[in-house]
Each structure stands twice: as C-alpha cells, then as structure tokens.
Amino acid sequence: DIVMTQSPDSLAVSLGERATINCKSSQSVLYNSNNKNYLAWYQQKPGQPPKLLIYWASTRESGVPDRFSGSGSGTDFTLTISSLQAEDVATYYCQQYYNTPYTFGQGTKLEIK
Amino acid sequence: EVQLVESGGGLVKPGGSLRLSCEASGFTFSTYTMNWVRQAPGKGLEWVSVISSGSTYIHYADSVKGRFTISRDNAKNSLYLQMNSLRAEDTAVYYCARDRSGDDIPDYWGQGTLVTVSS
C-alpha cells in the first residue's frame, strides 16, 4: 500500500498570510504513460463531508478560489493557500488514486493565528 | 444538482451486520464509478471500497476485505455496502462518493451515515 504522510499535523497562520501543507507518498504516484500525478487534495470542515480542491496534483476543481494551488511531482507535493481567509479554517487531506487501496494522508488542521 | 444520500447506519453489536444504502440523483448514476469512504470519530479519512459503473471493477481496503460487500443497482440509482462481522473499529461515519467522469477522483460526497459497533 502507498503510505501518505502529511506535514505538519497542525498549522496556525495569520489572516492574509500564506499557508503551506506538505504531502509525501511512500512511492511515486506519477504515471509515466500520461505524465500525470495521481494526487488530490480535499478540504473538510467540521460536520461536513470532504470537498475536492485539487486533482492531478495541480488542477483546481471548478469553483475553488484561485488562492488554492497545488504543486509537486513523484512523491512530494504541496498545497498552498496564498492568502488565508477565515473560511479556510478546516482540515486538509491529500489522497493518492494511483492504485488501490486509495490512501489518504492523516490530515493537517489549519487554524487562524 | 448532484445529490448523494446515505442511509442505514445505526447501532449494532460486535459480530452483527448492517446494510448501508446511498441514493443518487442529479446525474446519470449508471455511468459513474462510486466509492465508500469512512471516518472514525475524530479521525482521518479511510477509503473502504470502489465499484465501477458496470460492477466489473470492485476493490476493497484490506481492513474490510472478506467482511464487506459493495454493490449497486443502476435501475434504482443506488449504491450499497453490506457489512458483516462488524467490529468496534468499524465505528465511523460512512460516506458514499462519486468519482469524476473518467477519473478515479471522488468529486461529490454525501453527508454520511454513522455506524456504531458496540455492545
């Protein structure tokens, strides 16, 4: 199984500042035949289901604000929120869909400093 | 509007069984791959199972293999999860989630149904 490890576990950032969350996979999730990274990012607020933010490591889902961006390739990935807003307080998860079992990172809880 | 509504959760004793349902609307259910994902109280997300549109592709997490069975009825726009030999560690909110068309990426999720396994 591919193990996904996020860092940090929790993060406190001031409003308007940048937030960066990292995700590392135990093996590459880059599929060479199509040069795509099988990596997604989700946002989950308390009491709500997860919401898809980013897929293919860097493609923003429709309707997601452009302050959210994803980067990275192979085994190392980053979710960046360029200017933190109050509504971004949530737990963020990365997920690999390269092969089954599809695995999630343990989550990063983002709070306002 | 895409809607996924789970039902069937509840309190069950260890060793017992439960069948979850997910009713889909707002899209052509029969053409989409579907998943079950669970979340134990206060914990992270755990993918449970996936089934392709025609039920030809089915996979399970090792933690539920041999105990859980995923199925679907495209005529009823419904997804199911039959859970047998339930354990305390199966206690979680169970979400059904639709994959993006042509991709293995859950893009729409239901609100979830809580399963509690306790004596």
mmCIF file of C-alpha atoms in Angstrom:
data_model
loop_
_atom_site.group_PDB
_atom_site.id
_atom_site.type_symbol
_atom_site.label_atom_id
_atom_site.label_comp_id
_atom_site.label_asym_id
_atom_site.label_seq_id
_atom_site.Cartn_x
_atom_site.Cartn_y
_atom_site.Cartn_z
ATOM 1 C CA ASP A 1 0.000 0.000 0.000
ATOM 2 C CA ILE A 2 1.095 3.564 -0.657
ATOM 3 C CA VAL A 3 1.530 5.461 2.595
ATOM 4 C CA MET A 4 0.724 9.180 2.512
ATOM 5 C CA THR A 5 2.365 11.381 5.139
ATOM 6 C CA GLN A 6 1.376 14.985 5.646
ATOM 7 C CA SER A 7 3.256 17.707 7.470
ATOM 8 C CA PRO A 8 2.653 19.466 9.692
ATOM 9 C CA ASP A 9 -0.205 17.828 11.627
ATOM 10 C CA SER A 10 -1.480 21.284 12.542
ATOM 11 C CA LEU A 11 -0.755 24.791 11.417
ATOM 12 C CA ALA A 12 -1.707 28.271 12.620
ATOM 13 C CA VAL A 13 -1.436 31.132 10.124
ATOM 14 C CA SER A 14 -2.456 34.777 10.317
ATOM 15 C CA LEU A 15 -5.241 36.061 8.103
ATOM 16 C CA GLY A 16 -3.868 37.168 4.749
ATOM 17 C CA GLU A 17 -0.681 35.145 5.149
ATOM 18 C CA ARG A 18 0.430 32.091 3.188
ATOM 19 C CA ALA A 19 -0.293 28.563 4.385
ATOM 20 C CA THR A 20 1.703 25.602 3.105
ATOM 21 C CA ILE A 21 0.870 21.938 3.658
ATOM 22 C CA ASN A 22 3.123 19.122 2.507
ATOM 23 C CA CYS A 23 2.313 15.582 1.463
ATOM 24 C CA LYS A 24 4.775 12.793 0.795
ATOM 25 C CA SER A 25 3.956 9.414 -0.730
ATOM 26 C CA SER A 26 5.921 6.240 0.023
ATOM 27 C CA GLN A 27 6.241 5.568 -3.701
ATOM 28 C CA SER A 28 5.816 7.659 -6.809
ATOM 29 C CA VAL A 29 2.260 8.430 -7.886
ATOM 30 C CA LEU A 30 3.427 9.734 -11.270
ATOM 31 C CA TYR A 31 2.095 7.572 -14.082
ATOM 32 C CA ASN A 32 4.758 7.784 -16.791
ATOM 33 C CA SER A 33 2.488 6.921 -19.732
ATOM 34 C CA ASN A 34 0.425 10.107 -19.317
ATOM 35 C CA ASN A 35 2.808 12.154 -17.129
ATOM 36 C CA LYS A 36 0.067 12.709 -14.548
ATOM 37 C CA ASN A 37 0.419 12.661 -10.781
ATOM 38 C CA TYR A 38 -2.468 10.746 -9.212
ATOM 39 C CA LEU A 39 -2.754 13.057 -6.200
ATOM 40 C CA ALA A 40 -5.735 15.018 -4.893
ATOM 41 C CA TRP A 41 -6.320 17.498 -2.069
ATOM 42 C CA TYR A 42 -9.518 17.778 -0.034
ATOM 43 C CA GLN A 43 -10.813 20.307 2.475
ATOM 44 C CA GLN A 44 -13.057 19.181 5.312
ATOM 45 C CA LYS A 45 -14.852 21.493 7.696
ATOM 46 C CA PRO A 46 -16.354 20.185 10.957
ATOM 47 C CA GLY A 47 -19.581 18.277 10.426
ATOM 48 C CA GLN A 48 -19.237 18.339 6.658
ATOM 49 C CA PRO A 49 -18.062 15.831 4.049
ATOM 50 C CA PRO A 50 -14.751 16.434 2.305
ATOM 51 C CA LYS A 51 -14.664 18.843 -0.620
ATOM 52 C CA LEU A 52 -12.397 18.254 -3.604
ATOM 53 C CA LEU A 53 -9.981 21.159 -4.104
ATOM 54 C CA ILE A 54 -7.180 19.937 -6.368
ATOM 55 C CA TYR A 55 -6.644 16.866 -8.567
ATOM 56 C CA TRP A 56 -3.818 15.690 -10.823
ATOM 57 C CA ALA A 57 -1.678 17.396 -8.152
ATOM 58 C CA SER A 58 -2.213 20.885 -9.561
ATOM 59 C CA THR A 59 -5.593 21.153 -11.312
ATOM 60 C CA ARG A 60 -8.060 23.260 -9.376
ATOM 61 C CA GLU A 61 -11.609 21.919 -9.174
ATOM 62 C CA SER A 62 -14.278 24.156 -10.663
ATOM 63 C CA GLY A 63 -15.406 26.846 -8.229
ATOM 64 C CA VAL A 64 -12.356 26.587 -5.955
ATOM 65 C CA PRO A 65 -10.823 30.024 -5.291
ATOM 66 C CA ASP A 66 -7.529 30.666 -7.044
ATOM 67 C CA ARG A 67 -5.768 31.298 -3.736
ATOM 68 C CA PHE A 68 -5.601 27.486 -3.522
ATOM 69 C CA SER A 69 -2.849 25.883 -5.565
ATOM 70 C CA GLY A 70 -1.172 22.502 -5.730
ATOM 71 C CA SER A 71 2.329 21.608 -6.831
ATOM 72 C CA GLY A 72 4.831 18.789 -6.812
ATOM 73 C CA SER A 73 5.539 15.561 -8.642
ATOM 74 C CA GLY A 74 6.522 11.983 -7.985
ATOM 75 C CA THR A 75 6.496 11.646 -4.210
ATOM 76 C CA ASP A 76 6.468 15.207 -2.874
ATOM 77 C CA PHE A 77 3.512 17.541 -3.068
ATOM 78 C CA THR A 78 2.386 20.856 -1.615
ATOM 79 C CA LEU A 79 -0.936 22.596 -1.106
ATOM 80 C CA THR A 80 -0.586 26.360 -0.823
ATOM 81 C CA ILE A 81 -3.182 28.879 0.252
ATOM 82 C CA SER A 82 -1.744 32.185 -0.875
ATOM 83 C CA SER A 83 -3.720 34.493 1.397
ATOM 84 C CA LEU A 84 -5.548 32.813 4.248
ATOM 85 C CA GLN A 85 -9.209 33.686 4.711
ATOM 86 C CA ALA A 86 -11.314 32.923 7.777
ATOM 87 C CA GLU A 87 -13.404 30.426 5.806
ATOM 88 C CA ASP A 88 -10.295 28.355 5.062
ATOM 89 C CA VAL A 89 -10.172 27.042 8.627
ATOM 90 C CA ALA A 90 -10.507 23.295 8.080
ATOM 91 C CA THR A 91 -8.626 20.024 7.959
ATOM 92 C CA TYR A 92 -6.881 19.270 4.687
ATOM 93 C CA TYR A 93 -6.161 15.810 3.305
ATOM 94 C CA CYS A 94 -4.082 14.566 0.415
ATOM 95 C CA GLN A 95 -5.073 11.327 -1.331
ATOM 96 C CA GLN A 96 -3.384 9.127 -3.881
ATOM 97 C CA TYR A 97 -5.517 7.440 -6.537
ATOM 98 C CA TYR A 98 -2.599 5.812 -8.334
ATOM 99 C CA ASN A 99 -3.676 2.369 -7.179
ATOM 100 C CA THR A 100 -5.953 0.662 -4.722
ATOM 101 C CA PRO A 101 -6.222 0.877 -1.829
ATOM 102 C CA TYR A 102 -6.611 4.601 -2.400
ATOM 103 C CA THR A 103 -4.949 6.116 0.651
ATOM 104 C CA PHE A 104 -5.239 9.444 2.452
ATOM 105 C CA GLY A 105 -2.768 11.391 4.474
ATOM 106 C CA GLN A 106 -3.518 11.756 8.175
ATOM 107 C CA GLY A 107 -4.775 15.310 7.724
ATOM 108 C CA THR A 108 -3.489 18.786 8.558
ATOM 109 C CA LYS A 109 -5.606 21.010 10.766
ATOM 110 C CA LEU A 110 -5.379 24.654 9.716
ATOM 111 C CA GLU A 111 -6.272 27.383 12.191
ATOM 112 C CA ILE A 112 -6.061 31.160 12.419
ATOM 113 C CA LYS A 113 -3.182 32.594 14.447
ATOM 114 C CA GLU B 1 -27.825 19.238 -8.688
ATOM 115 C CA VAL B 2 -25.816 16.173 -7.705
ATOM 116 C CA GLN B 3 -27.142 14.601 -4.512
ATOM 117 C CA LEU B 4 -25.961 11.557 -2.605
ATOM 118 C CA VAL B 5 -27.990 10.494 0.417
ATOM 119 C CA GLU B 6 -26.742 7.721 2.661
ATOM 120 C CA SER B 7 -28.952 5.715 4.996
ATOM 121 C CA GLY B 8 -28.919 2.519 7.020
ATOM 122 C CA GLY B 9 -26.497 3.468 9.756
ATOM 123 C CA GLY B 10 -27.146 2.796 13.409
ATOM 124 C CA LEU B 11 -26.055 0.904 16.495
ATOM 125 C CA VAL B 12 -25.093 -2.735 16.043
ATOM 126 C CA LYS B 13 -23.403 -5.284 18.301
ATOM 127 C CA PRO B 14 -19.970 -6.711 17.509
ATOM 128 C CA GLY B 15 -20.332 -9.575 15.081
ATOM 129 C CA GLY B 16 -23.543 -8.139 13.685
ATOM 130 C CA SER B 17 -24.454 -6.976 10.196
ATOM 131 C CA LEU B 18 -25.715 -3.784 8.610
ATOM 132 C CA ARG B 19 -26.532 -2.703 5.061
ATOM 133 C CA LEU B 20 -25.864 0.858 4.029
ATOM 134 C CA SER B 21 -27.553 2.495 1.060
ATOM 135 C CA CYS B 22 -26.725 5.569 -0.966
ATOM 136 C CA GLU B 23 -29.399 7.053 -3.201
ATOM 137 C CA ALA B 24 -28.087 9.186 -6.049
ATOM 138 C CA SER B 25 -29.814 11.905 -8.026
ATOM 139 C CA GLY B 26 -28.970 14.784 -10.335
ATOM 140 C CA PHE B 27 -26.660 12.782 -12.595
ATOM 141 C CA THR B 28 -26.604 9.623 -14.714
ATOM 142 C CA PHE B 29 -25.714 7.209 -11.919
ATOM 143 C CA SER B 30 -25.197 4.226 -14.215
ATOM 144 C CA THR B 31 -22.171 5.849 -15.882
ATOM 145 C CA TYR B 32 -20.164 6.702 -12.763
ATOM 146 C CA THR B 33 -17.761 4.772 -10.558
ATOM 147 C CA MET B 34 -18.720 5.003 -6.884
ATOM 148 C CA ASN B 35 -16.865 4.679 -3.598
ATOM 149 C CA TRP B 36 -17.426 4.208 0.124
ATOM 150 C CA VAL B 37 -15.097 6.158 2.411
ATOM 151 C CA ARG B 38 -15.301 6.163 6.198
ATOM 152 C CA GLN B 39 -14.165 8.379 9.046
ATOM 153 C CA ALA B 40 -13.912 7.175 12.631
ATOM 154 C CA PRO B 41 -14.939 9.754 15.254
ATOM 155 C CA GLY B 42 -12.270 12.447 15.475
ATOM 156 C CA LYS B 43 -10.026 10.613 12.998
ATOM 157 C CA GLY B 44 -8.983 10.902 9.364
ATOM 158 C CA LEU B 45 -10.453 9.546 6.158
ATOM 159 C CA GLU B 46 -10.161 5.881 5.176
ATOM 160 C CA TRP B 47 -11.116 4.656 1.718
ATOM 161 C CA VAL B 48 -13.219 1.471 2.001
ATOM 162 C CA SER B 49 -14.298 0.251 -1.426
ATOM 163 C CA VAL B 50 -14.874 1.155 -5.076
ATOM 164 C CA ILE B 51 -17.217 -0.205 -7.738
ATOM 165 C CA SER B 52 -17.199 0.677 -11.416
ATOM 166 C CA SER B 53 -20.287 1.723 -13.330
ATOM 167 C CA GLY B 54 -20.988 -1.800 -14.583
ATOM 168 C CA SER B 55 -19.833 -3.537 -11.397
ATOM 169 C CA THR B 56 -16.954 -5.189 -13.271
ATOM 170 C CA TYR B 57 -14.249 -3.482 -11.213
ATOM 171 C CA ILE B 58 -14.504 -3.874 -7.420
ATOM 172 C CA HIS B 59 -11.808 -3.349 -4.820
ATOM 173 C CA TYR B 60 -11.690 -3.231 -1.032
ATOM 174 C CA ALA B 61 -9.410 -1.976 1.688
ATOM 175 C CA ASP B 62 -7.626 -4.838 3.439
ATOM 176 C CA SER B 63 -9.337 -3.869 6.693
ATOM 177 C CA VAL B 64 -12.766 -4.839 5.316
ATOM 178 C CA LYS B 65 -11.955 -7.467 2.695
ATOM 179 C CA GLY B 66 -13.993 -10.635 3.227
ATOM 180 C CA ARG B 67 -16.444 -8.871 5.558
ATOM 181 C CA PHE B 68 -17.889 -6.041 3.442
ATOM 182 C CA THR B 69 -19.515 -6.273 0.011
ATOM 183 C CA ILE B 70 -20.129 -3.319 -2.271
ATOM 184 C CA SER B 71 -22.874 -3.472 -4.883
ATOM 185 C CA ARG B 72 -25.115 -1.211 -6.919
ATOM 186 C CA ASP B 73 -28.472 -1.198 -8.650
ATOM 187 C CA ASN B 74 -28.292 1.176 -11.583
ATOM 188 C CA ALA B 75 -32.034 0.871 -12.208
ATOM 189 C CA LYS B 76 -32.637 2.240 -8.701
ATOM 190 C CA ASN B 77 -29.760 4.791 -8.769
ATOM 191 C CA SER B 78 -28.466 3.197 -5.600
ATOM 192 C CA LEU B 79 -25.175 2.079 -4.103
ATOM 193 C CA TYR B 80 -24.935 -0.386 -1.235
ATOM 194 C CA LEU B 81 -22.461 -1.620 1.349
ATOM 195 C CA GLN B 82 -23.244 -4.898 3.088
ATOM 196 C CA MET B 83 -21.219 -5.030 6.290
ATOM 197 C CA ASN B 84 -20.877 -8.353 8.123
ATOM 198 C CA SER B 85 -18.855 -9.476 11.143
ATOM 199 C CA LEU B 86 -18.717 -5.897 12.371
ATOM 200 C CA ARG B 87 -16.037 -4.845 14.829
ATOM 201 C CA ALA B 88 -15.672 -1.905 17.184
ATOM 202 C CA GLU B 89 -13.047 -0.450 14.843
ATOM 203 C CA ASP B 90 -15.654 -0.234 12.067
ATOM 204 C CA THR B 91 -17.385 2.534 14.025
ATOM 205 C CA ALA B 92 -17.348 5.536 11.714
ATOM 206 C CA VAL B 93 -19.305 7.888 9.525
ATOM 207 C CA TYR B 94 -19.626 6.193 6.147
ATOM 208 C CA TYR B 95 -19.689 8.430 3.083
ATOM 209 C CA CYS B 96 -20.598 7.463 -0.434
ATOM 210 C CA ALA B 97 -18.666 9.414 -3.049
ATOM 211 C CA ARG B 98 -18.898 9.694 -6.808
ATOM 212 C CA ASP B 99 -15.791 9.600 -8.992
ATOM 213 C CA ARG B 100 -15.248 12.288 -11.572
ATOM 214 C CA SER B 101 -16.241 11.039 -15.011
ATOM 215 C CA GLY B 102 -13.336 9.044 -16.414
ATOM 216 C CA ASP B 103 -11.114 9.618 -13.376
ATOM 217 C CA ASP B 104 -10.612 7.827 -10.066
ATOM 218 C CA ILE B 105 -11.175 11.016 -8.066
ATOM 219 C CA PRO B 106 -14.181 11.359 -5.728
ATOM 220 C CA ASP B 107 -15.705 14.742 -6.534
ATOM 221 C CA TYR B 108 -19.128 14.619 -4.861
ATOM 222 C CA TRP B 109 -19.754 13.227 -1.392
ATOM 223 C CA GLY B 110 -22.861 12.521 0.596
ATOM 224 C CA GLN B 111 -23.362 13.796 4.147
ATOM 225 C CA GLY B 112 -22.606 10.373 5.585
ATOM 226 C CA THR B 113 -24.316 7.892 7.875
ATOM 227 C CA LEU B 114 -22.989 6.923 11.306
ATOM 228 C CA VAL B 115 -22.336 3.287 12.126
ATOM 229 C CA THR B 116 -21.647 2.475 15.778
ATOM 230 C CA VAL B 117 -20.471 -1.000 16.716
ATOM 231 C CA SER B 118 -20.804 -1.514 20.437
ATOM 232 C CA SER B 119 -22.182 -3.995 22.913
#
